[in-house]
CSV table of C-alpha atoms and ligand atoms in Angstrom, one decimal:
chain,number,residue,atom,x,y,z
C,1,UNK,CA,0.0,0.0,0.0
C,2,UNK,CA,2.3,2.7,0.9
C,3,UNK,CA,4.5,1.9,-2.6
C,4,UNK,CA,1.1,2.3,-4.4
C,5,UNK,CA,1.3,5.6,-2.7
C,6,UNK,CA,5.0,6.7,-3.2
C,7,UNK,CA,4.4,5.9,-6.7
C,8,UNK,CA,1.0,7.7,-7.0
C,9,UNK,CA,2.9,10.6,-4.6
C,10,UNK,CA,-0.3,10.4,-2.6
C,11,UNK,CA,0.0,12.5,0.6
C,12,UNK,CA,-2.6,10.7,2.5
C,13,UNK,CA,-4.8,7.9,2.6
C,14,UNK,CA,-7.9,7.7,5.0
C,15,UNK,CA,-10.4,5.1,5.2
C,16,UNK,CA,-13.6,4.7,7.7
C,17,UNK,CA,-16.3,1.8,8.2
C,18,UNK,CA,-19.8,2.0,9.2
C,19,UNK,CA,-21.6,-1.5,10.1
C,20,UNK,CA,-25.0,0.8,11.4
C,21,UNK,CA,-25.3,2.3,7.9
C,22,UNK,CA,-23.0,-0.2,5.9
C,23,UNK,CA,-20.7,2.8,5.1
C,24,UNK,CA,-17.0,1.5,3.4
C,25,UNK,CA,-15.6,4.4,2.5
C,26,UNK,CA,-12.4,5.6,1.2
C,27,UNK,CA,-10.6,9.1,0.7
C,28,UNK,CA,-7.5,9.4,-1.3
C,29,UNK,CA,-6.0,13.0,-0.6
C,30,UNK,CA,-2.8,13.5,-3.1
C,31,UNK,CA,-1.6,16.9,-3.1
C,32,UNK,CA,-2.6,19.9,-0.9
C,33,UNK,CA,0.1,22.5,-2.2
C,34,UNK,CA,-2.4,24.6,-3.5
C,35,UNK,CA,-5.1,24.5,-0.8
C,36,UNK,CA,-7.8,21.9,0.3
C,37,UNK,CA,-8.0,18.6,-1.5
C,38,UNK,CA,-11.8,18.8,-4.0
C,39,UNK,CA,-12.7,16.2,-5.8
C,40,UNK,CA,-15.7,13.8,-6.1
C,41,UNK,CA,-17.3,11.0,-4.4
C,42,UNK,CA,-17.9,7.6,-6.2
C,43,UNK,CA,-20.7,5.5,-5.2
C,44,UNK,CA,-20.0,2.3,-7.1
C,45,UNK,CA,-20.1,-1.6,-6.8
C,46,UNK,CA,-16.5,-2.2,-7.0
C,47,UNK,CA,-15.0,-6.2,-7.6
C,48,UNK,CA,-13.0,-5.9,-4.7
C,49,UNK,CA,-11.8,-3.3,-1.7
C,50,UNK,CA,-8.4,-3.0,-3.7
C,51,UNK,CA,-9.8,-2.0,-7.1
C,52,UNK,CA,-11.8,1.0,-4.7
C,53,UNK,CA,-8.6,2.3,-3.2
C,54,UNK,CA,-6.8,2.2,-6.7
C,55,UNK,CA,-9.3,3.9,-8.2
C,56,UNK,CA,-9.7,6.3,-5.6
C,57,UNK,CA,-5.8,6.8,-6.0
C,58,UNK,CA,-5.9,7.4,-9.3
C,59,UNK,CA,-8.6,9.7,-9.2
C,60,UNK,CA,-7.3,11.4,-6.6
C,61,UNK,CA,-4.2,12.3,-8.5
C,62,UNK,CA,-6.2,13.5,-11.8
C,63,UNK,CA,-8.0,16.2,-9.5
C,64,UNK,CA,-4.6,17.9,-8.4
C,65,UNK,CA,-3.1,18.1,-12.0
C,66,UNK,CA,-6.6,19.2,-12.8
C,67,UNK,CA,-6.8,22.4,-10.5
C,68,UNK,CA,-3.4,23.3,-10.9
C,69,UNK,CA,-4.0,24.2,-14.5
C,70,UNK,CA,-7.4,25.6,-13.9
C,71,UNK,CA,-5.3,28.0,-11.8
C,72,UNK,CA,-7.9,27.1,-8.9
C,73,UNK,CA,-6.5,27.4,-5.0
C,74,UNK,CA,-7.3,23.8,-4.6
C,75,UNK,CA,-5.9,20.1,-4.2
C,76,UNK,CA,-6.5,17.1,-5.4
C,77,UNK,CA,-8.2,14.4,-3.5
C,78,UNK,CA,-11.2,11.6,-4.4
C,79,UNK,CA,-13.9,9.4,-2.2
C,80,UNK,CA,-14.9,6.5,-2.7
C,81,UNK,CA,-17.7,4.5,-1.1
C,82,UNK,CA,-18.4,1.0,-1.9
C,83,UNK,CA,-22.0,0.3,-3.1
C,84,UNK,CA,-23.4,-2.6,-0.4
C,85,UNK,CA,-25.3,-5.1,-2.4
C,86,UNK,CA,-28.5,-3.5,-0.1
C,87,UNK,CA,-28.9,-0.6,1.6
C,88,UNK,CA,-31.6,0.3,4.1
C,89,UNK,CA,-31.0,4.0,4.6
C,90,UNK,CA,-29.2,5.4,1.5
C,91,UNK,CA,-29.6,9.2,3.7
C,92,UNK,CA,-28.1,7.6,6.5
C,93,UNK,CA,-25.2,6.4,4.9
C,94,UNK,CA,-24.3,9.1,3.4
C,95,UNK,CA,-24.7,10.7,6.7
C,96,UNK,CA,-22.2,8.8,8.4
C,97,UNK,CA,-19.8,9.7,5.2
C,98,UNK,CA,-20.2,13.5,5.8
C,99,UNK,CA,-19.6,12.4,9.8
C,100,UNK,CA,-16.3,11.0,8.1
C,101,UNK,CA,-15.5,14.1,5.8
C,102,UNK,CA,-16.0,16.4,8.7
C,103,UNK,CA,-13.0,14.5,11.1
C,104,UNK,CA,-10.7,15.5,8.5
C,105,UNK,CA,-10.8,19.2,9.4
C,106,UNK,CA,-11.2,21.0,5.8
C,107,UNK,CA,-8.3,18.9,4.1
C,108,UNK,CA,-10.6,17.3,1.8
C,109,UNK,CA,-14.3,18.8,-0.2
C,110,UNK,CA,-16.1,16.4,-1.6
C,111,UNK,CA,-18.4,17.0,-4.6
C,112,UNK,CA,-21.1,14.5,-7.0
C,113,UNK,CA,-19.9,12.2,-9.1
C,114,UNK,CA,-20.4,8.8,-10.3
C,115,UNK,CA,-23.4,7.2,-8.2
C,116,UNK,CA,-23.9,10.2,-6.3
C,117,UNK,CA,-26.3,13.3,-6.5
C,118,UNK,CA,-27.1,16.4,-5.1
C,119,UNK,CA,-29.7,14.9,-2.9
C,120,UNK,CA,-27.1,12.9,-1.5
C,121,UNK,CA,-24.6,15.7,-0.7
C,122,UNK,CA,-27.9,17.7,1.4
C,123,UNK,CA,-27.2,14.5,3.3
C,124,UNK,CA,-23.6,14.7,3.7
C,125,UNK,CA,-24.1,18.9,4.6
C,126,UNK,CA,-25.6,18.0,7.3
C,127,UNK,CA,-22.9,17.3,9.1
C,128,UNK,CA,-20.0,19.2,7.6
C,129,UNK,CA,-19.7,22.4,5.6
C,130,UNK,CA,-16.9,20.6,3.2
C,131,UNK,CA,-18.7,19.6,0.4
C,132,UNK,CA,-20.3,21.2,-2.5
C,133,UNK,CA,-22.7,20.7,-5.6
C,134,UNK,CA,-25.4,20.3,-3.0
C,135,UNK,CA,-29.2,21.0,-4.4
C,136,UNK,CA,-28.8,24.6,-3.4
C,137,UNK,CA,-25.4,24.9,-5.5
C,138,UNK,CA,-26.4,23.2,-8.4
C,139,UNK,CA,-24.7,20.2,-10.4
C,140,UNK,CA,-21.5,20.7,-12.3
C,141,UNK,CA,-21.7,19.1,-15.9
C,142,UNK,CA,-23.4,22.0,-17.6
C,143,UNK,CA,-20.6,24.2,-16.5
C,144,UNK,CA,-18.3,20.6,-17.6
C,145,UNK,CA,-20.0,21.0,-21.1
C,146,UNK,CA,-19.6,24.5,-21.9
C,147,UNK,CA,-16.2,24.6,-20.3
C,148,UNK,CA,-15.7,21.4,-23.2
C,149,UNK,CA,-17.4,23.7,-25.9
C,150,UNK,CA,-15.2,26.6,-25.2
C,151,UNK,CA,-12.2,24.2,-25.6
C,152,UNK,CA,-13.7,22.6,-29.1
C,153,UNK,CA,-13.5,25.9,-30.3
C,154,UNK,CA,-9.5,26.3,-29.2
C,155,UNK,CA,-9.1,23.1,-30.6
C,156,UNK,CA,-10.9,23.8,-34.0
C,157,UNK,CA,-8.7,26.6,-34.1
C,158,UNK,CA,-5.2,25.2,-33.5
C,159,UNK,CA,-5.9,22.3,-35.7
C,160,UNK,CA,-8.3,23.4,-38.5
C,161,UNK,CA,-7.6,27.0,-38.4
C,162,UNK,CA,-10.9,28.4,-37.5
C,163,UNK,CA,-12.9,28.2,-33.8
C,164,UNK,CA,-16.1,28.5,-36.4
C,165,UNK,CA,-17.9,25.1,-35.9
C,166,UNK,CA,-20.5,25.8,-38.3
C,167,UNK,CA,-20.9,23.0,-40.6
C,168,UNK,CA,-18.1,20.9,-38.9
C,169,UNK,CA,-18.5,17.5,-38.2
C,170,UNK,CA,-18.7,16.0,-34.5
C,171,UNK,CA,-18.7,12.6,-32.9
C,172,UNK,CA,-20.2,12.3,-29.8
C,173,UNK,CA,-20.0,9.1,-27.2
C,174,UNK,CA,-21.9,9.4,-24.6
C,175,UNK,CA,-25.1,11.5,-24.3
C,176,UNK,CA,-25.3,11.9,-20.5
C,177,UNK,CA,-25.4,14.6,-18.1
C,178,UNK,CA,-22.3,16.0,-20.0
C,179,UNK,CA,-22.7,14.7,-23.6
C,180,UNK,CA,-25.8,16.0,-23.9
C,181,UNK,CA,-25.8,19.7,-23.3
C,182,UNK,CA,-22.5,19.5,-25.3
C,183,UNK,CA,-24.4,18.3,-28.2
C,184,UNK,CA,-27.1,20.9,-27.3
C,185,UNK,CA,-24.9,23.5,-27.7
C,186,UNK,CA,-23.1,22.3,-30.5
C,187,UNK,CA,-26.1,22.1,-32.6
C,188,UNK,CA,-26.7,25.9,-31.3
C,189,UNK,CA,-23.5,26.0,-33.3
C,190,UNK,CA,-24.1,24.7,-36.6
C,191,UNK,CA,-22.5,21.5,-36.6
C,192,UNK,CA,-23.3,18.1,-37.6
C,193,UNK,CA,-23.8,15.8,-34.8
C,194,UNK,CA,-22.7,12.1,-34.9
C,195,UNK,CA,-24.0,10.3,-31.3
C,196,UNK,CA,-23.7,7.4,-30.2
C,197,UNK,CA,-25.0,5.4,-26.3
C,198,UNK,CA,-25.6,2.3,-24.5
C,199,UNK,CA,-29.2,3.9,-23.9
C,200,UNK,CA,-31.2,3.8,-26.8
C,201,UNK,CA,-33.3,6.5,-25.3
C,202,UNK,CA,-30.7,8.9,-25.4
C,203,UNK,CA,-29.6,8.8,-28.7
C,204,UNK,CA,-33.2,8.4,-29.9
C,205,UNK,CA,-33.8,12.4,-28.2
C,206,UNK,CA,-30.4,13.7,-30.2
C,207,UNK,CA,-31.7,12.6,-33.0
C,208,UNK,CA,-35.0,13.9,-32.7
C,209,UNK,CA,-34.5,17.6,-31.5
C,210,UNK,CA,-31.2,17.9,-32.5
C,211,UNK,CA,-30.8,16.3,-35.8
C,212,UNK,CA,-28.2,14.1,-34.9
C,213,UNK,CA,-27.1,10.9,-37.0
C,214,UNK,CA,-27.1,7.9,-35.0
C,215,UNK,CA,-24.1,5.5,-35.0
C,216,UNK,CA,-24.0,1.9,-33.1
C,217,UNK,CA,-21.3,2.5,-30.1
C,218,UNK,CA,-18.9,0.0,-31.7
C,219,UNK,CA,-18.6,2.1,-34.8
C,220,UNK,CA,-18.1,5.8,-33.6
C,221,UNK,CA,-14.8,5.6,-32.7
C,222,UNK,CA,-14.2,4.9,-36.6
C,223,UNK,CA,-16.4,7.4,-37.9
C,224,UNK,CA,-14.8,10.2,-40.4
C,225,UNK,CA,-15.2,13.7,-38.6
C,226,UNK,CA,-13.9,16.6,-37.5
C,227,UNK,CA,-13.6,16.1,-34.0
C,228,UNK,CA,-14.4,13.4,-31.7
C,229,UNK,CA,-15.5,14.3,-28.2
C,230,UNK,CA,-15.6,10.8,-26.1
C,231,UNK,CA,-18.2,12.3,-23.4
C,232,UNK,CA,-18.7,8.0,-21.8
C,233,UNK,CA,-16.3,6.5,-20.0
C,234,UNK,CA,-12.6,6.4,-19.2
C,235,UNK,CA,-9.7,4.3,-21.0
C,236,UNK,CA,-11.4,4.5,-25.2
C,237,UNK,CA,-8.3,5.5,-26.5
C,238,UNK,CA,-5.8,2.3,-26.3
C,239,UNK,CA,-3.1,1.0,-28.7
C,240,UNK,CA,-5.6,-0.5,-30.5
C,241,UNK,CA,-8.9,1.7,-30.5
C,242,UNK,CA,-6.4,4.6,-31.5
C,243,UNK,CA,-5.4,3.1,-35.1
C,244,UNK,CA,-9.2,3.2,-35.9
C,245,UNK,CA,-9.9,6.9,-35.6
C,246,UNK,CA,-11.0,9.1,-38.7
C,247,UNK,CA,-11.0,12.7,-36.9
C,248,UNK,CA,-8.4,15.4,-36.9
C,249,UNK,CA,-9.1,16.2,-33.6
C,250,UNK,CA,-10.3,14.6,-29.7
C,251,UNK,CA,-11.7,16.8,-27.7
C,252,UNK,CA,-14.1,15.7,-24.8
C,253,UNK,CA,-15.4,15.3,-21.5
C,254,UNK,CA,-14.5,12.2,-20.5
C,255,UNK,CA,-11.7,11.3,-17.6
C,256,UNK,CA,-8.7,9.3,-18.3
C,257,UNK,CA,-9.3,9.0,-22.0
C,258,UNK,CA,-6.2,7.4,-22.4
C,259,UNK,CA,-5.3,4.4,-21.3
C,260,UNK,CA,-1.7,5.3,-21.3
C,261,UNK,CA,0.3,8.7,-22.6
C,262,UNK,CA,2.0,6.3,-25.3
C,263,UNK,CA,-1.5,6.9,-26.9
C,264,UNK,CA,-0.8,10.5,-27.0
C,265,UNK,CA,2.0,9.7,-28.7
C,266,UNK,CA,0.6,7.8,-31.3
C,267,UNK,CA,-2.4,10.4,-31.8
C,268,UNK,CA,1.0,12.9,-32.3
C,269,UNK,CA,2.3,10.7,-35.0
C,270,UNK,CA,-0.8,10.3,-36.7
C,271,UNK,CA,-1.7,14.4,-36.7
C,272,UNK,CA,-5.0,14.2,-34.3
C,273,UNK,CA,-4.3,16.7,-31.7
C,274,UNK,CA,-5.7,15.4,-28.7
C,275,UNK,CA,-6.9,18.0,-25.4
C,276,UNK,CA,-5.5,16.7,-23.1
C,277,UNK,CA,-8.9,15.7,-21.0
C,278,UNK,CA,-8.4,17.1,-17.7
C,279,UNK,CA,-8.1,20.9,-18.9
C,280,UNK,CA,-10.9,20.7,-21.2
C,281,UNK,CA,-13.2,19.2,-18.5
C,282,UNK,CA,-12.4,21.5,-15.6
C,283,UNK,CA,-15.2,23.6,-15.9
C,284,UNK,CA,-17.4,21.6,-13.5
C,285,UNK,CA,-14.2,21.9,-11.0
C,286,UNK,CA,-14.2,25.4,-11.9
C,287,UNK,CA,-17.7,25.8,-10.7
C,288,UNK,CA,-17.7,23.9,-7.4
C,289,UNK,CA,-14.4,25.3,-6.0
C,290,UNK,CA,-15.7,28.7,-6.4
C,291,UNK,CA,-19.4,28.1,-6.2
C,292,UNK,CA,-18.3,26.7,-2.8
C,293,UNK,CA,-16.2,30.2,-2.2
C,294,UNK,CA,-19.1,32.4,-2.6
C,295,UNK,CA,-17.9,33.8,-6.2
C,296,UNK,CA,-20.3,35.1,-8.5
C,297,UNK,CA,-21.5,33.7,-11.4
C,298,UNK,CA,-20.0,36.6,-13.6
C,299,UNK,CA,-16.3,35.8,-11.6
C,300,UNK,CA,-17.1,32.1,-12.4
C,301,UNK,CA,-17.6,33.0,-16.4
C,302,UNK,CA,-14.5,34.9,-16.1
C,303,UNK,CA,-12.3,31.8,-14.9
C,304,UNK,CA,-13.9,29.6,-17.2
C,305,UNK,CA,-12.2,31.5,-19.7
C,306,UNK,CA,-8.9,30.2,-19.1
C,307,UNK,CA,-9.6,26.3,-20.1
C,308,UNK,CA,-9.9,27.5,-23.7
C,309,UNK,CA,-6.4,30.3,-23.5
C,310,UNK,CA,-4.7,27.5,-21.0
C,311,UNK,CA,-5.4,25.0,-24.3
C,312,UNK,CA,-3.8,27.3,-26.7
C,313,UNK,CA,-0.7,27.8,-24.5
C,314,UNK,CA,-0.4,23.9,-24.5
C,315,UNK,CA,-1.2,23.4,-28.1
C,316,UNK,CA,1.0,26.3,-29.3
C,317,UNK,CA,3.8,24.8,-27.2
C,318,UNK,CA,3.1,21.0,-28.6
C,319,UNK,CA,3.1,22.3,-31.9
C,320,UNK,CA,7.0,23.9,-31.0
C,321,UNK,CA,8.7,21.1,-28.9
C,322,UNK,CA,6.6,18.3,-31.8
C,323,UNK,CA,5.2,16.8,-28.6
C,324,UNK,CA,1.5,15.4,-27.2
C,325,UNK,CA,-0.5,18.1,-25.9
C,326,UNK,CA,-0.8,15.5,-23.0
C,327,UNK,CA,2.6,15.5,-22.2
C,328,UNK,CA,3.2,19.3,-21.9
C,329,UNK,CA,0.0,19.5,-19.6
C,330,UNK,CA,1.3,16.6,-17.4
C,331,UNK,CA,5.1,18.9,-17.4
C,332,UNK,CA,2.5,22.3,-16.8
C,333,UNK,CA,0.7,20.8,-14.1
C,334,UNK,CA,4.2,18.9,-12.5
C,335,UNK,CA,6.1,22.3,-12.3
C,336,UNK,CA,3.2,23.7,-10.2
C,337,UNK,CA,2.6,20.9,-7.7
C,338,UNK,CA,6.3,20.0,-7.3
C,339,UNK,CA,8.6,22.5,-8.1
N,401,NAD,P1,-23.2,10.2,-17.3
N,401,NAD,O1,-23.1,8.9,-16.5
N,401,NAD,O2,-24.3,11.1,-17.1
N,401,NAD,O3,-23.1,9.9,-18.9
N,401,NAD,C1,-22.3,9.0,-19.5
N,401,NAD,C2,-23.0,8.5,-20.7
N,401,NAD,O4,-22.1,7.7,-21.5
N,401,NAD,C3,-24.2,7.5,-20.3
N,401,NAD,O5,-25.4,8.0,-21.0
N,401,NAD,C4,-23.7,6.2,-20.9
N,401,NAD,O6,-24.8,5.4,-21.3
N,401,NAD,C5,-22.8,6.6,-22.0
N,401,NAD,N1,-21.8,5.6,-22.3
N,401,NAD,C6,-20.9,4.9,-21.5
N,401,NAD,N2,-20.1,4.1,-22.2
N,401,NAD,C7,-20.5,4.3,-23.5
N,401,NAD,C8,-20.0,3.7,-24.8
N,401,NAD,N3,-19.0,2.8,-24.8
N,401,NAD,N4,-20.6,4.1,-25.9
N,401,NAD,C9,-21.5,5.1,-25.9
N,401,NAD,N5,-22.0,5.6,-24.8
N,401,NAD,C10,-21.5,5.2,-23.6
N,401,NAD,O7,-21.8,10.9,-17.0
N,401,NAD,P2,-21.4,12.4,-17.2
N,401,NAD,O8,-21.6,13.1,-15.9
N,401,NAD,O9,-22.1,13.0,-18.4
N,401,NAD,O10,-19.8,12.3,-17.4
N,401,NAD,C11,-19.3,11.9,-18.7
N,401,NAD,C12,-17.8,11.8,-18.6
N,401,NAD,O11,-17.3,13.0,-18.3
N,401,NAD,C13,-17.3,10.8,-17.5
N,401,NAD,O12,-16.1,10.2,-17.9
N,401,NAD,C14,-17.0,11.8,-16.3
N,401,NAD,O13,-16.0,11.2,-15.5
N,401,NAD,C15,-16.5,12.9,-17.1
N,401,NAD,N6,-16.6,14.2,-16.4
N,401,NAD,C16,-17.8,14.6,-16.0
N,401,NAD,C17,-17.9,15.8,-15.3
N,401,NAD,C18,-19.3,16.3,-14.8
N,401,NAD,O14,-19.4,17.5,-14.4
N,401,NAD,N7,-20.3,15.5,-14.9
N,401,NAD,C19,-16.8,16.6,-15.0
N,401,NAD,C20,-15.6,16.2,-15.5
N,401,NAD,C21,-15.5,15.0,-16.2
């Protein structure tokens, strides 16, 4: 465990358990250099207690490089609870988690995310102040999607020569909270939408008030257009996913699109500029950290404005060192947390 966490340079580790409510819960703080460790809580059925701390780990990690270039005051950190097969008293257990959150004293602020609501972080506010996207605050992924928009256009523009999108050509995986307001606004835009989702319901709504052409999920990573924005899950580009792409461009929402930076470096061989996925999807960050800060909404639009100027710095400096845009945002965010 603690060479997991040298290697992960994970700062701390804390984990509680609940029999009353069936609480298991995990959270992974990593760096604090920058202020109080934010970053989501998971609520997931995981195969086994190690797969929950790894991924809490990992997470954990992605959040610091995340803030640092969003140029937020904040750390990186991740919780994970493990789903019980059955719960009696989902308010209750999430409860005992903000009991948990509250022990550590303002090191860590935990947010929605996979599994979890805003109804569940009322719960959680009732016993600690450190935790946003609560009903009153609102959730993040519209602020996610338009912070993704804004950094279509900077990508459009570094690798097409234009941050018009009228008439360009988009792929879409993944329609959800995310995905969908992207393809809303996209549409706004002018472009042609390609969609695809495991829920047939989804795509069937894109299609009907936004136009969009359906494609089966197994065939969008290979569909000729512009820019593909994954918008699902984690880990779609691999060594072998990569060699099918048709776009120019990969710009989306989704965490940890790659499943290793060697696949930046074959997107760099084959001329598809990738965003690297952390700065283009920091705009639901963006919004809790100073949602939770008491910043307006007009300070909030201001900040949002540096995912798309922090993409250009990293593109223009790809383009001069011939380098993956994800490896100059990994070096960016580095310098700050460690230097
Ligand atoms: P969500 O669960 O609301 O939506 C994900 C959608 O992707 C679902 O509709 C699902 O059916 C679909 N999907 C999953 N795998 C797919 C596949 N192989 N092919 C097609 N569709 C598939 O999640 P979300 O909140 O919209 O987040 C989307 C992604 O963006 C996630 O990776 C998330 O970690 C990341 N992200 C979200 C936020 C946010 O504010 N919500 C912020 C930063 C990053």
């Amino acid at each position: 465990m603690f060479a997991m966490m040298e290697a992960a340079r994970l700062e701390a580790l804390h984990l509680t358990q609940d029999p009353v409510t069936g609480l298991k819960a995990i959270i992974a703080i990593h760096n604090t250099r920058l202020g109080p460790a934010l970053g989501g809580c998971r609520y997931l059925v995981y195969p086994d207690e190690q797969s929950a701390i790894r991924d809490a780990m990992r997470l954990a990690q992605g959040m610091s490089y995340k803030a640092a270039l969003a140029g937020l005051a904040q750390g990186g950190g991740k919780a994970v609870i493990i789903r019980p097969a059955h719960v009696d008293n989902r308010g209750a257990l999430f409860e005992a988690f903000g009991r948990f959150i509250e022990t550590l004293n303002g090191r860590y602020i935990t947010a929605v995310d996979s599994g979890t609501s805003s109804a569940d972080m009322d719960c959680i506010a009732q016993h600690t102040q450190h935790v946003t996207s609560t009903t009153s605050e609102g959730d993040p992924s519209p602020h996610t999607a338009m912070g993704v928009f804004a950094g279509i256009r900077a990508t459009a523009l570094a690798r097409l020569g234009s941050d018009d999108l009228e008439g360009l050509r988009v792929a879409i995986q993944g329609l959800g909270h995310v995905g969908y307001a992207l393809a809303e606004q996209l549409h706004a835009a002018g472009v042609e939408l390609l969609v695809s989702d495991l829920d047939a319901g989804r795509v069937r709504l894109a299609v009907e008030q936004l136009g969009a052409q359906p494609v089966p999920s197994a065939a969008l990573l290979g569909s000729r257009c512009d820019i593909l924005a994954p918008c699902g899950l984690g880990g779609i580009l691999n060594a072998e996913s990569v060699g099918q792409l048709r776009c120019s461009a990969v710009a989306g929402a989704a965490n940890n699109q790659l499943a290793s930076t060697e696949v930046a470096d074959t997107l760099q061989r084959r001329g598809i500029l990738y965003a690297p996925d952390y700065v283009i999807n920091a705009g639901g960050l963006i919004y809790v950290a100073l949602r939770h800060k008491g910043a307006s909404q007009v300070a909030i639009t201001a900040h949002m404005a540096k995912i798309s100027q922090r993409l250009a710095e990293i593109y223009a400096q790809a383009e001069a060192d011939h380098r993956s845009p994800a490896r100059i945002a990994d070096a960016l965010a580095e310098a700050v947390l460690y230097d």
